[in-house]
mmCIF file of C-alpha atoms in Angstrom:
data_model
loop_
_atom_site.group_PDB
_atom_site.id
_atom_site.type_symbol
_atom_site.label_atom_id
_atom_site.label_comp_id
_atom_site.label_asym_id
_atom_site.label_seq_id
_atom_site.Cartn_x
_atom_site.Cartn_y
_atom_site.Cartn_z
ATOM 1 C CA MET A 1 -17.871 -17.736 -29.469
ATOM 2 C CA PRO A 2 -15.712 -14.643 -28.925
ATOM 3 C CA ASP A 3 -11.973 -15.096 -28.576
ATOM 4 C CA ASP A 4 -10.837 -15.851 -25.023
ATOM 5 C CA GLU A 5 -8.527 -12.880 -24.528
ATOM 6 C CA LEU A 6 -7.285 -13.994 -21.123
ATOM 7 C CA LEU A 7 -6.336 -17.400 -22.459
ATOM 8 C CA GLN A 8 -4.389 -15.762 -25.266
ATOM 9 C CA ARG A 9 -2.545 -13.600 -22.746
ATOM 10 C CA LEU A 10 -1.639 -16.640 -20.653
ATOM 11 C CA ARG A 11 -0.235 -18.359 -23.720
ATOM 12 C CA ARG A 12 1.785 -15.291 -24.686
ATOM 13 C CA PHE A 13 3.260 -15.143 -21.187
ATOM 14 C CA HIS A 14 4.316 -18.783 -21.350
ATOM 15 C CA LEU A 15 5.777 -18.544 -24.847
ATOM 16 C CA ASP A 16 7.204 -15.016 -24.957
ATOM 17 C CA ALA A 17 7.698 -13.512 -21.472
ATOM 18 C CA PHE A 18 8.517 -16.470 -19.238
ATOM 19 C CA PRO A 19 11.627 -17.644 -21.158
ATOM 20 C CA GLN A 20 13.319 -14.317 -20.338
ATOM 21 C CA TYR A 21 12.924 -15.009 -16.614
ATOM 22 C CA ARG A 22 13.157 -18.817 -16.575
ATOM 23 C CA GLU A 23 16.458 -18.988 -14.678
ATOM 24 C CA GLN A 24 15.403 -16.291 -12.222
ATOM 25 C CA PHE A 25 12.168 -18.096 -11.394
ATOM 26 C CA GLN A 26 14.026 -21.393 -11.006
ATOM 27 C CA THR A 27 16.393 -19.769 -8.517
ATOM 28 C CA LEU A 28 13.411 -18.362 -6.601
ATOM 29 C CA VAL A 29 11.959 -21.883 -6.467
ATOM 30 C CA ASP A 30 15.235 -23.538 -5.442
ATOM 31 C CA GLU A 31 16.290 -20.933 -2.883
ATOM 32 C CA GLY A 32 12.872 -19.588 -1.875
ATOM 33 C CA GLN A 33 11.649 -16.008 -1.983
ATOM 34 C CA HIS A 34 13.531 -13.288 -0.139
ATOM 35 C CA PRO A 35 11.683 -10.026 -0.894
ATOM 36 C CA THR A 36 13.062 -6.906 0.732
ATOM 37 C CA THR A 37 9.844 -4.884 0.637
ATOM 38 C CA LEU A 38 6.289 -5.398 1.818
ATOM 39 C CA PHE A 39 4.176 -3.222 -0.477
ATOM 40 C CA ILE A 40 0.683 -2.442 0.835
ATOM 41 C CA GLY A 41 -1.161 -0.800 -2.028
ATOM 42 C CA CYS A 42 -4.671 0.052 -3.092
ATOM 43 C CA SER A 43 -6.401 -2.467 -5.369
ATOM 44 C CA ASP A 44 -6.994 0.261 -7.968
ATOM 45 C CA SER A 45 -6.023 -1.020 -11.425
ATOM 46 C CA ARG A 46 -4.127 2.205 -12.180
ATOM 47 C CA LEU A 47 -1.609 1.545 -9.413
ATOM 48 C CA VAL A 48 1.103 -0.752 -10.777
ATOM 49 C CA PRO A 49 3.776 -1.390 -8.107
ATOM 50 C CA TYR A 50 6.275 -3.063 -10.428
ATOM 51 C CA LEU A 51 6.220 -0.081 -12.792
ATOM 52 C CA LEU A 52 6.568 2.421 -9.936
ATOM 53 C CA THR A 53 9.504 0.692 -8.291
ATOM 54 C CA GLY A 54 11.183 -0.992 -11.233
ATOM 55 C CA ALA A 55 11.109 -4.244 -9.262
ATOM 56 C CA GLY A 56 11.464 -7.685 -10.766
ATOM 57 C CA PRO A 57 10.288 -11.155 -9.699
ATOM 58 C CA GLY A 58 10.971 -11.909 -6.048
ATOM 59 C CA GLU A 59 11.557 -8.320 -4.891
ATOM 60 C CA LEU A 60 8.109 -7.238 -3.645
ATOM 61 C CA PHE A 61 5.738 -8.989 -1.273
ATOM 62 C CA LEU A 62 2.460 -7.470 -2.442
ATOM 63 C CA VAL A 63 -0.736 -6.835 -0.503
ATOM 64 C CA ARG A 64 -3.583 -5.098 -2.308
ATOM 65 C CA ASN A 65 -6.859 -3.989 -0.775
ATOM 66 C CA VAL A 66 -9.459 -1.247 -1.103
ATOM 67 C CA GLY A 67 -7.785 1.997 -0.011
ATOM 68 C CA ALA A 68 -4.421 0.474 1.023
ATOM 69 C CA PHE A 69 -5.720 0.205 4.586
ATOM 70 C CA VAL A 70 -4.078 -1.547 7.533
ATOM 71 C CA PRO A 71 -6.369 -3.349 9.997
ATOM 72 C CA PRO A 72 -5.688 -2.763 13.694
ATOM 73 C CA TYR A 73 -3.601 -5.233 15.653
ATOM 74 C CA ASP A 74 -6.473 -6.055 17.978
ATOM 75 C CA GLY A 75 -5.976 -9.739 18.726
ATOM 76 C CA SER A 76 -9.446 -10.567 17.393
ATOM 77 C CA HIS A 77 -8.139 -13.438 15.234
ATOM 78 C CA GLY A 78 -10.543 -12.434 12.478
ATOM 79 C CA HIS A 79 -10.077 -13.128 8.782
ATOM 80 C CA HIS A 80 -7.752 -10.185 8.156
ATOM 81 C CA GLY A 81 -5.753 -11.075 5.058
ATOM 82 C CA THR A 82 -3.762 -7.842 5.217
ATOM 83 C CA ALA A 83 -2.872 -8.324 8.881
ATOM 84 C CA ALA A 84 -1.779 -11.897 8.182
ATOM 85 C CA ALA A 85 0.398 -10.698 5.301
ATOM 86 C CA ILE A 86 2.076 -8.099 7.523
ATOM 87 C CA GLU A 87 2.887 -10.733 10.134
ATOM 88 C CA PHE A 88 4.183 -13.183 7.515
ATOM 89 C CA ALA A 89 6.304 -10.565 5.749
ATOM 90 C CA VAL A 90 7.922 -9.397 8.975
ATOM 91 C CA LEU A 91 8.246 -12.651 10.920
ATOM 92 C CA ASN A 92 8.863 -15.159 8.116
ATOM 93 C CA LEU A 93 10.270 -13.202 5.196
ATOM 94 C CA HIS A 94 12.186 -10.640 7.277
ATOM 95 C CA VAL A 95 11.493 -7.703 4.974
ATOM 96 C CA SER A 96 13.485 -4.557 5.632
ATOM 97 C CA ARG A 97 10.949 -2.051 4.243
ATOM 98 C CA ILE A 98 7.194 -1.585 4.447
ATOM 99 C CA VAL A 99 5.555 0.741 1.931
ATOM 100 C CA VAL A 100 1.977 2.004 2.240
ATOM 101 C CA CYS A 101 0.960 3.433 -1.134
ATOM 102 C CA GLY A 102 -2.231 5.408 -1.725
ATOM 103 C CA HIS A 103 -3.029 7.351 -4.870
ATOM 104 C CA SER A 104 -4.959 10.195 -6.437
ATOM 105 C CA HIS A 105 -8.620 9.790 -7.464
ATOM 106 C CA CYS A 106 -9.034 6.940 -4.984
ATOM 107 C CA GLY A 107 -12.542 5.479 -4.987
ATOM 108 C CA ALA A 108 -12.207 4.295 -1.402
ATOM 109 C CA ILE A 109 -11.411 7.781 -0.159
ATOM 110 C CA LYS A 110 -14.261 9.272 -2.190
ATOM 111 C CA ALA A 111 -16.612 6.679 -0.677
ATOM 112 C CA LEU A 112 -15.733 7.948 2.795
ATOM 113 C CA TYR A 113 -17.622 11.143 1.913
ATOM 114 C CA GLY A 114 -20.633 9.404 0.367
ATOM 115 C CA ASP A 115 -22.911 6.430 0.568
ATOM 116 C CA VAL A 116 -22.053 2.782 0.043
ATOM 117 C CA ALA A 117 -24.430 0.349 -1.660
ATOM 118 C CA PRO A 118 -26.654 -1.369 0.935
ATOM 119 C CA GLU A 119 -25.435 -4.808 -0.170
ATOM 120 C CA ALA A 120 -21.780 -3.879 0.380
ATOM 121 C CA LYS A 121 -21.698 -4.751 4.078
ATOM 122 C CA ASN A 122 -18.033 -5.755 4.050
ATOM 123 C CA LEU A 123 -17.026 -2.612 2.190
ATOM 124 C CA GLU A 124 -18.898 -0.404 4.651
ATOM 125 C CA ARG A 125 -17.061 -1.992 7.565
ATOM 126 C CA TRP A 126 -13.706 -1.914 5.780
ATOM 127 C CA LEU A 127 -13.984 1.815 5.099
ATOM 128 C CA ASP A 128 -14.044 2.403 8.860
ATOM 129 C CA LEU A 129 -10.264 1.983 8.667
ATOM 130 C CA GLY A 130 -9.999 5.313 6.847
ATOM 131 C CA ARG A 131 -12.611 7.436 8.588
ATOM 132 C CA GLU A 132 -10.165 9.171 10.938
ATOM 133 C CA ALA A 133 -8.586 10.766 7.877
ATOM 134 C CA VAL A 134 -11.825 12.437 6.733
ATOM 135 C CA LEU A 135 -11.926 16.237 6.853
ATOM 136 C CA PRO A 136 -15.012 18.127 8.132
ATOM 137 C CA VAL A 137 -15.559 19.743 4.729
ATOM 138 C CA GLN A 138 -17.315 19.082 1.438
ATOM 139 C CA PRO A 139 -15.390 16.627 -0.772
ATOM 140 C CA SER A 140 -13.621 19.003 -3.154
ATOM 141 C CA PRO A 141 -10.648 17.808 -5.224
ATOM 142 C CA GLU A 142 -8.283 19.448 -2.724
ATOM 143 C CA ALA A 143 -10.045 17.863 0.250
ATOM 144 C CA LEU A 144 -9.941 14.449 -1.400
ATOM 145 C CA ARG A 145 -6.224 14.804 -2.147
ATOM 146 C CA ARG A 146 -5.499 15.762 1.433
ATOM 147 C CA THR A 147 -7.640 12.907 2.730
ATOM 148 C CA GLU A 148 -5.780 10.427 0.530
ATOM 149 C CA GLN A 149 -2.510 11.568 2.067
ATOM 150 C CA ARG A 150 -3.881 11.673 5.596
ATOM 151 C CA ALA A 151 -5.126 8.102 5.141
ATOM 152 C CA VAL A 152 -1.628 6.931 4.201
ATOM 153 C CA VAL A 153 -0.183 8.401 7.397
ATOM 154 C CA LEU A 154 -3.002 6.884 9.429
ATOM 155 C CA GLN A 155 -1.996 3.428 8.154
ATOM 156 C CA LEU A 156 1.640 4.083 9.088
ATOM 157 C CA GLU A 157 0.521 4.952 12.604
ATOM 158 C CA ARG A 158 -1.501 1.744 12.744
ATOM 159 C CA LEU A 159 1.461 -0.326 11.549
ATOM 160 C CA MET A 160 3.374 0.850 14.601
ATOM 161 C CA ASP A 161 0.752 -0.894 16.774
ATOM 162 C CA TYR A 162 1.947 -4.269 15.443
ATOM 163 C CA PRO A 163 4.495 -5.397 18.066
ATOM 164 C CA MET A 164 6.750 -7.129 15.548
ATOM 165 C CA VAL A 165 6.782 -4.001 13.363
ATOM 166 C CA ARG A 166 7.383 -1.537 16.192
ATOM 167 C CA ARG A 167 10.212 -3.637 17.591
ATOM 168 C CA ARG A 168 12.004 -3.738 14.257
ATOM 169 C CA VAL A 169 11.399 -0.095 13.439
ATOM 170 C CA GLU A 170 12.857 0.908 16.780
ATOM 171 C CA ASP A 171 15.944 -1.303 16.364
ATOM 172 C CA GLY A 172 16.461 -0.037 12.809
ATOM 173 C CA SER A 173 15.896 -3.309 10.944
ATOM 174 C CA ILE A 174 12.693 -2.081 9.235
ATOM 175 C CA THR A 175 11.910 1.297 7.706
ATOM 176 C CA LEU A 176 8.406 2.583 6.953
ATOM 177 C CA HIS A 177 7.498 4.469 3.790
ATOM 178 C CA GLY A 178 4.284 6.391 3.098
ATOM 179 C CA TRP A 179 3.645 7.154 -0.579
ATOM 180 C CA HIS A 180 0.922 8.975 -2.492
ATOM 181 C CA TYR A 181 0.961 8.290 -6.232
ATOM 182 C CA VAL A 182 -0.490 11.052 -8.417
ATOM 183 C CA ILE A 183 -1.659 9.067 -11.412
ATOM 184 C CA GLU A 184 -1.930 11.883 -13.932
ATOM 185 C CA GLU A 185 1.563 13.196 -13.122
ATOM 186 C CA GLY A 186 3.392 9.884 -12.855
ATOM 187 C CA GLU A 187 4.890 11.208 -9.624
ATOM 188 C CA VAL A 188 5.028 9.559 -6.214
ATOM 189 C CA HIS A 189 4.935 11.914 -3.249
ATOM 190 C CA VAL A 190 6.662 10.506 -0.167
ATOM 191 C CA PHE A 191 5.851 11.340 3.426
ATOM 192 C CA ASP A 192 8.768 13.263 4.929
ATOM 193 C CA VAL A 193 8.825 12.598 8.661
ATOM 194 C CA ALA A 194 11.063 15.617 9.261
ATOM 195 C CA THR A 195 8.675 18.168 7.762
ATOM 196 C CA GLY A 196 5.409 16.326 8.398
ATOM 197 C CA GLY A 197 4.315 16.646 4.776
ATOM 198 C CA PHE A 198 4.429 14.917 1.408
ATOM 199 C CA VAL A 199 7.240 15.746 -1.009
ATOM 200 C CA ALA A 200 7.504 14.801 -4.686
ATOM 201 C CA ALA A 201 10.023 11.994 -5.138
ATOM 202 C CA SER A 202 11.843 14.156 -7.700
ATOM 203 C CA LYS A 203 12.632 16.591 -4.869
ATOM 204 C CA ALA A 204 12.646 14.366 -1.787
ATOM 205 C CA LYS A 205 15.803 13.538 0.155
ATOM 206 C CA SER A 206 14.683 9.977 0.933
ATOM 207 C CA SER A 207 11.890 7.522 0.155
ATOM 208 C CA GLY A 208 10.623 7.853 3.732
ATOM 209 C CA THR A 209 11.393 6.291 7.088
ATOM 210 C CA GLY A 210 9.897 5.851 10.570
ATOM 211 C CA PRO A 211 8.866 5.795 13.355
ATOM 212 C CA TYR A 212 6.261 8.482 12.918
ATOM 213 C CA ALA A 213 5.208 11.250 15.239
ATOM 214 C CA PRO A 214 1.610 12.538 15.005
ATOM 215 C CA TYR A 215 0.895 14.024 11.585
ATOM 216 C CA VAL A 216 0.649 17.812 11.856
ATOM 217 C CA GLU A 217 -0.493 19.605 8.709
ATOM 218 C CA HIS A 218 0.517 23.114 7.717
ATOM 219 C CA ASP A 219 -2.799 24.488 9.012
ATOM 220 C CA GLY A 220 -2.142 23.031 12.434
ATOM 221 C CA GLN A 221 -4.576 20.111 12.244
ATOM 222 C CA VAL A 222 -3.400 16.928 13.916
ATOM 223 C CA LEU A 223 -4.448 13.609 12.412
ATOM 224 C CA VAL A 224 -3.660 11.450 15.436
ATOM 225 C CA ASP A 225 -3.441 12.744 18.992
#
């Protein structure tokens, strides 16, 4: 039988990594978790939130899904894990920041311009959450990059439809952050609400904030009316 690599990794965590954080984890058990940030990120394996933010145990409340999409607040009471996580993070954990993080070379965004396997019924429906970001052009690298960024802003707009989010954004107790991570550059581009565009974090004046007006691109196209 081949070696069970995952089992070996679990043992290494218990023996080597965990002792470094033993007291921190015990405190998080005794006092409960108090994360400051809800991080809604794409499920892509190349997106590693803890590396991007330098966060440690207990700092991020993570939600991962295909495309980093936010379901609508439609009162349908469906099985929306992401919607439930948003409500829990805001109402129970009282986070002060919500980050929506997309990335370059996103398979979900590419799928918006192509076909989905016939058996992937759930995926086909889920991708509807990004279709408003699609451009009426052929999917070139530039078009895909722009669509990835447009999709991030679309999710920020949708977050503002959650009453508990809107209320806290408007009273200043929650800030919204739209990020686009360019994998090959190791650079996160943040949505700048003042200019209506994405700015490299190395040059940005802030990590982003809300509420958000309709996204107007440099060519005059409006994402949301």
